[in-house]
Structures are given as structure tokens and as C-alpha cells.
PDB file of C-alpha atoms in Angstrom:
ATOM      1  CA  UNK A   3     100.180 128.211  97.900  1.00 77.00           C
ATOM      2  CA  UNK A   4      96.547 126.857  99.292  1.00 86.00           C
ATOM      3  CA  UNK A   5      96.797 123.453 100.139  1.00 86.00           C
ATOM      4  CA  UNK A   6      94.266 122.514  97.329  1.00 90.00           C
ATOM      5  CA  UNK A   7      96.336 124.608  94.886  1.00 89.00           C
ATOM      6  CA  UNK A   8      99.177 122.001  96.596  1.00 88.00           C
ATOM      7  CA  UNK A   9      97.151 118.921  96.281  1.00 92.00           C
ATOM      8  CA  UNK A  10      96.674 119.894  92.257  1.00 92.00           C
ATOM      9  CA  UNK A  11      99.823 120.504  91.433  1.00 90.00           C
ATOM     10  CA  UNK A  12     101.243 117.325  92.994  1.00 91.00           C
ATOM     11  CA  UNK A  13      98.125 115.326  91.018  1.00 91.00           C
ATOM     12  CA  UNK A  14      99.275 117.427  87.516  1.00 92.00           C
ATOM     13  CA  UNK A  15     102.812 116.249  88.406  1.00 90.00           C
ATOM     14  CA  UNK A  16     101.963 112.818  88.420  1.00 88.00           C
ATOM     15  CA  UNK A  17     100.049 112.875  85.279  1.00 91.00           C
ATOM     16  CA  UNK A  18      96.280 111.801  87.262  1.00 91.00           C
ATOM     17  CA  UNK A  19      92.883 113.034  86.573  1.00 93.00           C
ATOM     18  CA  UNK A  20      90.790 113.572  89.556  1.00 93.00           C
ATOM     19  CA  UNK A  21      88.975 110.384  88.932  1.00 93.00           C
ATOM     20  CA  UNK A  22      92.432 108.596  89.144  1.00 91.00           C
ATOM     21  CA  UNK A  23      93.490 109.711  92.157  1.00 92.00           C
ATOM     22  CA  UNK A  24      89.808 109.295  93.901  1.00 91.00           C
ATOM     23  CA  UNK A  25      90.600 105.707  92.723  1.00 90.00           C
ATOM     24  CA  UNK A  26      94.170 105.402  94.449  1.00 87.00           C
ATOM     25  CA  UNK A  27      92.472 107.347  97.526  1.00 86.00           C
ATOM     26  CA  UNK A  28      89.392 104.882  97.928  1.00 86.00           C
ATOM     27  CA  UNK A  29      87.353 108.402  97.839  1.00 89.00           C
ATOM     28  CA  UNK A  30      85.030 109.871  95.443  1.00 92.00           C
ATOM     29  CA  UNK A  31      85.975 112.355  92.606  1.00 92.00           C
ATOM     30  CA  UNK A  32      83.933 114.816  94.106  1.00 92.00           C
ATOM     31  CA  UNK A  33      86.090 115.112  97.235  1.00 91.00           C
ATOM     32  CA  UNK A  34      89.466 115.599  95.316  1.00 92.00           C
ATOM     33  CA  UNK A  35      87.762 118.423  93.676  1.00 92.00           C
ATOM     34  CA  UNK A  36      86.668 119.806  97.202  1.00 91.00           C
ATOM     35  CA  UNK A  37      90.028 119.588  98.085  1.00 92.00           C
ATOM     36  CA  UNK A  38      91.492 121.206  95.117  1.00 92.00           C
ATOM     37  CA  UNK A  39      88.961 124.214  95.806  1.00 90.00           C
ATOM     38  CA  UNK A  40      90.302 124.802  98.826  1.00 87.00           C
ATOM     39  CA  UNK A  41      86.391 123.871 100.338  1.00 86.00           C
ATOM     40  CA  UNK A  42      87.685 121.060 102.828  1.00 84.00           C
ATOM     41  CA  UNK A  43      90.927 119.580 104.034  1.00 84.00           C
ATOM     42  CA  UNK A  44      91.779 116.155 104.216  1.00 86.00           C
ATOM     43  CA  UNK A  45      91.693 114.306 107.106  1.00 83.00           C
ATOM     44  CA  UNK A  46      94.851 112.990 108.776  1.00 77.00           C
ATOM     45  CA  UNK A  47      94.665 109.528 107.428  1.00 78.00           C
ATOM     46  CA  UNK A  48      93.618 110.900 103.808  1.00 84.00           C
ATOM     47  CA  UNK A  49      97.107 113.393 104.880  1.00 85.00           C
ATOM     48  CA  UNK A  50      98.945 110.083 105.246  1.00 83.00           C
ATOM     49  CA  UNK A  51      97.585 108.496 102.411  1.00 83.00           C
ATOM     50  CA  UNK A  52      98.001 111.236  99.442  1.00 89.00           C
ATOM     51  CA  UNK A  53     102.198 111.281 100.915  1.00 84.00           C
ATOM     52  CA  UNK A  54     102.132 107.858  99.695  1.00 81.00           C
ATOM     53  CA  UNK A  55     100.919 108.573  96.255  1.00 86.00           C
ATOM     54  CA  UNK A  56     102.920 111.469  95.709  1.00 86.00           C
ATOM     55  CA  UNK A  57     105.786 109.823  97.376  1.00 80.00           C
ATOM     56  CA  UNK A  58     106.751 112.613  99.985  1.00 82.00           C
ATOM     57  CA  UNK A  59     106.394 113.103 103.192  1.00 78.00           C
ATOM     58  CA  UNK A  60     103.341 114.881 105.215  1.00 79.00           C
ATOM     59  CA  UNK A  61     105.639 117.782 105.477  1.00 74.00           C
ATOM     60  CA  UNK A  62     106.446 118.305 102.026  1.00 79.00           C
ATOM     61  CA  UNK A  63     102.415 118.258 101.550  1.00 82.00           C
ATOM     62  CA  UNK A  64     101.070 120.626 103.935  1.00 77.00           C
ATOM     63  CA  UNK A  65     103.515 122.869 102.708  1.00 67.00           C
ATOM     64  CA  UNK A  66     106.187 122.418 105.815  1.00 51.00           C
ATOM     65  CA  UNK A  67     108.675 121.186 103.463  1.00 41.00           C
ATOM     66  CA  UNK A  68     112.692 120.857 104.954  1.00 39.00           C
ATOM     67  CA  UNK A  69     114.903 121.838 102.642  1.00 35.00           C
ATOM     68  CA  UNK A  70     116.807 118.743 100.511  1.00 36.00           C
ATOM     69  CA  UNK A  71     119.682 118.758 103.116  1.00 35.00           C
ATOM     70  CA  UNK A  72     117.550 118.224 106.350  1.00 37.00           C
ATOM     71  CA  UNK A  73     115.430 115.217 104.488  1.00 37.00           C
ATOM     72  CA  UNK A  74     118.779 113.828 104.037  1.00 35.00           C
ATOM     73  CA  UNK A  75     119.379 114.136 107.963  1.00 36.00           C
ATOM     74  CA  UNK A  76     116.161 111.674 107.514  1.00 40.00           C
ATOM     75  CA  UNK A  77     114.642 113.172 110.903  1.00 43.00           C
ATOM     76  CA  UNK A  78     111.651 111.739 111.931  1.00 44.00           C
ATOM     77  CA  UNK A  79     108.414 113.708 112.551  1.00 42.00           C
ATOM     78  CA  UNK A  80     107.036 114.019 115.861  1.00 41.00           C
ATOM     79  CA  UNK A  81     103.467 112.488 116.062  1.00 39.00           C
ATOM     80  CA  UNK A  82     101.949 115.173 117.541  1.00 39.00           C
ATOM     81  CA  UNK A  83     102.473 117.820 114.892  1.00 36.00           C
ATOM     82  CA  UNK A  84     100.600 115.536 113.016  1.00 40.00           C
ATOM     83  CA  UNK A  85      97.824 113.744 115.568  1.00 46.00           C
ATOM     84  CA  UNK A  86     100.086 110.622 114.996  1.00 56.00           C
ATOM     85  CA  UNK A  87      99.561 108.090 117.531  1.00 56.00           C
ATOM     86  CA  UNK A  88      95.604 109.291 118.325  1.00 68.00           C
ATOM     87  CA  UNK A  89      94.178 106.522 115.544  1.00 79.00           C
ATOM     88  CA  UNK A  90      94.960 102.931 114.930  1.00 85.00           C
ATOM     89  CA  UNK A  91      95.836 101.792 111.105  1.00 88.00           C
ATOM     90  CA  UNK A  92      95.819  98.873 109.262  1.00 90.00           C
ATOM     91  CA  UNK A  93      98.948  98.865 106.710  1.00 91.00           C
ATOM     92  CA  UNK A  94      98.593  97.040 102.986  1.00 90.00           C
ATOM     93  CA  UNK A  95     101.998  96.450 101.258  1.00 88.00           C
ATOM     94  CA  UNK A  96     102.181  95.496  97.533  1.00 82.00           C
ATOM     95  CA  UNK A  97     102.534  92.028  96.025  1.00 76.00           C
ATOM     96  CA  UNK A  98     103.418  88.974  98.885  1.00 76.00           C
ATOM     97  CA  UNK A  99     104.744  91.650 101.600  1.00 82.00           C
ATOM     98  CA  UNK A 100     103.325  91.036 104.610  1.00 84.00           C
ATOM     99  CA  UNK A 101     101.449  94.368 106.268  1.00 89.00           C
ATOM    100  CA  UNK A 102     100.661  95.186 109.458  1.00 92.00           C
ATOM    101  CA  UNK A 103      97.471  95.498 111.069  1.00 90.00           C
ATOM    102  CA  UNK A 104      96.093  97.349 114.418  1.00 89.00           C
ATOM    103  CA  UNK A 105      99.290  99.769 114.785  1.00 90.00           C
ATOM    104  CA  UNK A 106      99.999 103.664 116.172  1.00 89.00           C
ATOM    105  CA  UNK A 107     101.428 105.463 113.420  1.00 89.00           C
ATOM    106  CA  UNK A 108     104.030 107.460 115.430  1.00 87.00           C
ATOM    107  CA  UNK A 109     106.648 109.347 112.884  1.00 86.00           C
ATOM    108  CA  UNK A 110     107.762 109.711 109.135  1.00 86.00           C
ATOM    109  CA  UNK A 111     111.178 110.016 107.017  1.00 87.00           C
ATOM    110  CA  UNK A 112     112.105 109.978 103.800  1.00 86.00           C
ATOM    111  CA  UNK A 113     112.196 106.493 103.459  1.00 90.00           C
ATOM    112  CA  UNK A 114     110.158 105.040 106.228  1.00 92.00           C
ATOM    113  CA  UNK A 115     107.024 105.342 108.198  1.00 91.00           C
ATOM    114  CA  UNK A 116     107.097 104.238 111.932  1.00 92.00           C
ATOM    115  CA  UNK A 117     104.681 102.506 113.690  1.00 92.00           C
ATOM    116  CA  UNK A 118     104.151 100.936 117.073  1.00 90.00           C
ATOM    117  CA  UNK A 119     101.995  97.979 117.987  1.00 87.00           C
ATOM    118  CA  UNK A 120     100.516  97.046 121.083  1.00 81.00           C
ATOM    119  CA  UNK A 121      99.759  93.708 122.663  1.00 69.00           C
ATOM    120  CA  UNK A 122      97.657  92.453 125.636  1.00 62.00           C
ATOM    121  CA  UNK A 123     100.226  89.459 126.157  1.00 58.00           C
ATOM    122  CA  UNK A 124     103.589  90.838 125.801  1.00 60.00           C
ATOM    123  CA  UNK A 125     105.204  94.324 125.997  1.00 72.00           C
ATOM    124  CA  UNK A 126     104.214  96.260 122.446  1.00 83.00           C
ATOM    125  CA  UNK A 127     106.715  96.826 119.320  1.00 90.00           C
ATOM    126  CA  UNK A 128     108.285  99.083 117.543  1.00 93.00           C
ATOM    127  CA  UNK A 129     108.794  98.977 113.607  1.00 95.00           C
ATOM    128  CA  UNK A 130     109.130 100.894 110.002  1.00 96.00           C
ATOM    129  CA  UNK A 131     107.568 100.520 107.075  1.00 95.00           C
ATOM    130  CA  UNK A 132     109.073 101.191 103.779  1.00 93.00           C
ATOM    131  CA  UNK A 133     106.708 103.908 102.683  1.00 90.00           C
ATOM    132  CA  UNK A 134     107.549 103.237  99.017  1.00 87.00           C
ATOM    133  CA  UNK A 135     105.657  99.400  99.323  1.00 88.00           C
ATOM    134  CA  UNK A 136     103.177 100.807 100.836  1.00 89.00           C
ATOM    135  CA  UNK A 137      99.303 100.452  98.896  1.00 85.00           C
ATOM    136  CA  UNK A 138      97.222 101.258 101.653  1.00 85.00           C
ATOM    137  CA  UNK A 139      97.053 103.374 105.328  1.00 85.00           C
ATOM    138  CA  UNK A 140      93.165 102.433 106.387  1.00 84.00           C
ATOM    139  CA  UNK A 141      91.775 103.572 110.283  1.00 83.00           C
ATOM    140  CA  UNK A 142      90.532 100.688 112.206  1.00 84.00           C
ATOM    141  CA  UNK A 143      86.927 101.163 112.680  1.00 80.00           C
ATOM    142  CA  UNK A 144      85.187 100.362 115.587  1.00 73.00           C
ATOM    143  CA  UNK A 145      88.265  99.633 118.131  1.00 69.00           C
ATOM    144  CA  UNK A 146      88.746 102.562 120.258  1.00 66.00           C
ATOM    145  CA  UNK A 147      92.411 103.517 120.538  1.00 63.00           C
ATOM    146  CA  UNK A 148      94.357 103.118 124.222  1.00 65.00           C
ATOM    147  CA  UNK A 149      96.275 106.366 125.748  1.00 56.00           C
ATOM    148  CA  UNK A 150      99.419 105.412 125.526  1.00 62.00           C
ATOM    149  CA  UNK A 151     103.064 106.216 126.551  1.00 69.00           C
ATOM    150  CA  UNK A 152     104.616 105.840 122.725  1.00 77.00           C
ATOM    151  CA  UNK A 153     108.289 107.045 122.396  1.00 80.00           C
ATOM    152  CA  UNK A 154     109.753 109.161 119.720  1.00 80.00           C
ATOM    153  CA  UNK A 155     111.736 107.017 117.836  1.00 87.00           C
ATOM    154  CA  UNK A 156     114.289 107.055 114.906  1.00 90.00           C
ATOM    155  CA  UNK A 157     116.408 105.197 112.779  1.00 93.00           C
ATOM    156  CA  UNK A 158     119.101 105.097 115.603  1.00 93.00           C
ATOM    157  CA  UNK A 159     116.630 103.081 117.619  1.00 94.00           C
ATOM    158  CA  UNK A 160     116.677  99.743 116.050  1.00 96.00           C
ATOM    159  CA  UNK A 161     120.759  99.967 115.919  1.00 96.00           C
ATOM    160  CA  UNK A 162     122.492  97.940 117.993  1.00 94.00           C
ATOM    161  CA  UNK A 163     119.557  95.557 118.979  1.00 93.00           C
ATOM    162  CA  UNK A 164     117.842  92.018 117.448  1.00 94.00           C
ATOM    163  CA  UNK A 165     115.530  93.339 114.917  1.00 95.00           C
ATOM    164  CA  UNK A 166     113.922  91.085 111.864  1.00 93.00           C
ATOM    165  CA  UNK A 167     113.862  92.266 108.353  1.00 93.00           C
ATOM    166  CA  UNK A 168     111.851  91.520 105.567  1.00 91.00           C
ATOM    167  CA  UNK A 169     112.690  92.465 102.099  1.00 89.00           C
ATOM    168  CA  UNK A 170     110.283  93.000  99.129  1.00 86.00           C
ATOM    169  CA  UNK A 171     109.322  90.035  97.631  1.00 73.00           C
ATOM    170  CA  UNK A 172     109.816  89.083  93.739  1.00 64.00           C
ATOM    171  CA  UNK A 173     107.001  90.063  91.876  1.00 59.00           C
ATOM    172  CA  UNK A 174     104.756  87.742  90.046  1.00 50.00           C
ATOM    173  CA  UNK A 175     103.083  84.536  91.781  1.00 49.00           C
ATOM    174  CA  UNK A 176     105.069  82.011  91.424  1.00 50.00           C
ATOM    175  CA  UNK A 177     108.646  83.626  91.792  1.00 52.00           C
ATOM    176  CA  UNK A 178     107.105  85.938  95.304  1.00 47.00           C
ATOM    177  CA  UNK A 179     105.601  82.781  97.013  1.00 50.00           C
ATOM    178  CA  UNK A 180     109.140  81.037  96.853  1.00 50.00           C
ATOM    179  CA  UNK A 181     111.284  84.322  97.665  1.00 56.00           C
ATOM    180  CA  UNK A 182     112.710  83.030 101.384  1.00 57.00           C
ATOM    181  CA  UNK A 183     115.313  85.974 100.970  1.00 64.00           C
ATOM    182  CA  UNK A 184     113.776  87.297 104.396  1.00 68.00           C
ATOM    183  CA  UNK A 185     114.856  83.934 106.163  1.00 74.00           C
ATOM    184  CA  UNK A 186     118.328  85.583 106.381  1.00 75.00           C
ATOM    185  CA  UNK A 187     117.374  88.407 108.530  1.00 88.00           C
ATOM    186  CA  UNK A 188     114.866  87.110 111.375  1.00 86.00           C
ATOM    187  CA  UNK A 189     117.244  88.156 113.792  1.00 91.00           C
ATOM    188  CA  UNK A 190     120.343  90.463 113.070  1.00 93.00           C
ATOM    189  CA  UNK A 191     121.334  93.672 114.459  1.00 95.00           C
ATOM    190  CA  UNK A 192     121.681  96.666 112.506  1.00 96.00           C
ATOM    191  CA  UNK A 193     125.162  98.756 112.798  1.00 96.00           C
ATOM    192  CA  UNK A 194     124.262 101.903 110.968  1.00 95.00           C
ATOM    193  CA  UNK A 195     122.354 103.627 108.520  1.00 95.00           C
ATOM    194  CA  UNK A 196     123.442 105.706 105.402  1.00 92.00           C
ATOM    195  CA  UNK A 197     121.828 107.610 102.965  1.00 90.00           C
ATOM    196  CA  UNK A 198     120.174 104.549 101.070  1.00 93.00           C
ATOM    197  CA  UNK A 199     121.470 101.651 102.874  1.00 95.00           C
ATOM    198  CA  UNK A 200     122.326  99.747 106.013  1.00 95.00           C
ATOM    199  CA  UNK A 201     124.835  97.989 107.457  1.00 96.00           C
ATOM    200  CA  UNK A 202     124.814  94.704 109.758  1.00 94.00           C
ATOM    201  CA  UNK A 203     126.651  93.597 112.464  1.00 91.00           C
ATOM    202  CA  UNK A 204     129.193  91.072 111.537  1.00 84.00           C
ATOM    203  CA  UNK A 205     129.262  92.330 107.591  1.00 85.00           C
ATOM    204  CA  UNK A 206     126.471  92.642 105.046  1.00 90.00           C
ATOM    205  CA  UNK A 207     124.758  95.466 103.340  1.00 93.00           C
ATOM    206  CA  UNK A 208     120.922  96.554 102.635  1.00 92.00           C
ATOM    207  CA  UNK A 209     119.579  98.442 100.073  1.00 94.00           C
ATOM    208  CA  UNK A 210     116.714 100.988 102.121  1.00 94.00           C
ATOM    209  CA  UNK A 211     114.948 100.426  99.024  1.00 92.00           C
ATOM    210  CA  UNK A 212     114.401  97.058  99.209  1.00 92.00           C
ATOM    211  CA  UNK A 213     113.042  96.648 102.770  1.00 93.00           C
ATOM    212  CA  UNK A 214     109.291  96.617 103.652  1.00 93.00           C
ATOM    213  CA  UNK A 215     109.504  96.311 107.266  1.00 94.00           C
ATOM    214  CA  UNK A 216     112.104  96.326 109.812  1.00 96.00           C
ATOM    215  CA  UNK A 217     110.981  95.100 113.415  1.00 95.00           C
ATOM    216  CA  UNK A 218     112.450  95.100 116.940  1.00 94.00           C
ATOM    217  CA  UNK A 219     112.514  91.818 118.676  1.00 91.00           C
ATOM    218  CA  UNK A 220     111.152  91.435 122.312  1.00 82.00           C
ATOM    219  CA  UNK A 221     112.068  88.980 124.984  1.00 70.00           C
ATOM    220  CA  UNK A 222     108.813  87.333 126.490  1.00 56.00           C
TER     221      UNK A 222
END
């Protein structure tokens, strides 16, 4: 299968015309159906993008897909088989989550997309995203991106370590302004992860589902 053959059958799937996904994409109907003919392929950040509205992962779109036991492993993706890490991104979450702006995307799982952040003042940070409260992946323009020594990282690396958590907020206005649920887990340390959850030093549980960010937290 062609990846515009791919591309179609994953917009079929989800019930879209062309013109709806050019809408989700922020692209022009014309360029789905170049895409679909097999007469271009999308860039890496339009890559990045259609995962999120087909919920899967860049693998499972160019056609690299692991079989359902190895997604389970949740294995991240190295950034280079992917040019990850070679463009900074601005993030958009949905309703009151907070995004992230100016960031390396470095890696992928099923769940989560990682991303690294640098800083002239302190020592850059690691994070995730939850890729499912995710609205928008957009390239910063005009800032040229730093070579930089990024590690691979995984799940495993923000065990055992002070990381903050937010949680999706509430929807609607009133009840997602006055959701302080995060307040609970500005600084905690994460145990282990399962299959769909996490577990916290000292006792409590997370849902994987419900977080939008999780974030390591540096000493200055």
C-alpha cells in the first residue's frame, strides 16, 4: 500500500471528506488530494500532525507499523528515523490545557509524544505530551533551531525523579477555569508505568488517559 492509498484509507475510516481533513490539517483540499495520488508526501510536521488525527503513531502511518504486542511494550521512536529533533514546534492542547511552545520533538508512543525544551537561563527539560489532547503540532517560523545533544528518552526516564503533572481539565468554561486537580501533582515522583496507568510514590494512581503533560523538574 502507497502511502496516499494509506492516507485515504485512514481519512475513509474516520468518516472525513477531503475538505474535512484539509480543515483539521490547516492545509488546502487540494494537497490532501495530492497526497492521496501518491503526487507528494507530507512533510514531517504534516507526518506528525495527520498521527494525531488518526490517532496512531508515525509508524503505523508510513506503513512501519509494530505489531499490537510491541505498541504495548510502548517503545519510543528514535528521532532520527523520523528527523525528530531538526525543527522546533509549538504544541496546542484542547480546552484550558496548557501547551507548550518552542520545543524539540524527540520520540513517540502509543500514548505520548516527547519533547524537550531548551533554555538560555537554566539547563533544558524534558516532557510528554498526551498525544490524545493534542489540537495542534505547528513549526516555529523564523527561529533557527540549535544543534543539540538531546537524549533518547522513555517512559522509564521520568521514574524515580520530581516531575509535575497536569491532568486534562473539565470541559466547559466555567467548570475548566476552576479545575485545580493539577495542584496535587506539581511535584511527585512517578514509581511505574502500566499499560494505561501510573503509579506514585507513596500511593496513588493515574489514568494515562487523563494526563496532558508530564514534566521533569530541574534544580536551578
Amino acid at each position: 500500500m502507497t502511502m496516499g492509498e494509506r492516507i485515504k484509507q485512514l481519512r475513509s475510516a474516520k468518516g472525513f471528506t477531503q475538505e474535512m481533513l484539509a480543515e483539521k490539517m490547516n492545509v488546502s483540499r487540494s494537497a490532501i488530494a495530492k497526497w492521496e495520488a501518491d503526487g507528494g508526501i507530507p512533510d514531517v510536521d504534516n507526518l506528525i500532525q495527520l498521527s494525531f488525527v488518526f490517532n496512531i503513531s508515525v509508524d503505523e502511518l508510513v506503513g512501519n507499523s509494530a505489531t499490537t504486542e510491541h505498541s504495548k511494550r510502548a517503545e519510543t521512536t528514535n528521532y532520527e528515523v523520523h528527523d525528530f529533533g531538526s525543527q522546533l514546534h509549538d504544541i496546542e492542547l484542547s480546552g484550558w490545557n496548557d501547551g507548550v511552545s518552542g520545543v524539540y520533538i524527540i520520540a513517540e508512543d502509543q500514548n505520548f509524544l516527547y519533547y524537550y525544551q531548551s533554555s538560555d537561563k537554566s539547563c533544558g527539560v524534558y516532557g510528554v505530551i498526551g498525544k490524545k489532547h493534542i489540537m495542534s503540532v505547528s513549526p516555529v517560523k523564523g527561529k533557527k533551531p540549535t544543534i543539540l545533544c538531546i537524549k533518547k528518552v522513555s517512559r522509564e526516564y521520568f521514574c524515580d525523579k520530581p516531575v509535575k503533572i497536569e491532568l486534562a481539565k473539565r470541559d466547559g468554561l466555567i467548570k475548566g477555569f476552576f479545575d485545580f486537580r493539577d495542584d496535587a501533582y506539581r511535584n511527585v515522583v512517578i514509581c511505574s508505568f502500566g499499560d494505561d496507568t501510573l503509579h506514585l510514590k507513596f500511593g496513588g494512581t493515574l489514568n494515562l488517559a487523563d494526563i496532558t503533560k508530564i514534566e521533569e523538574l530541574i534544580d536551578l
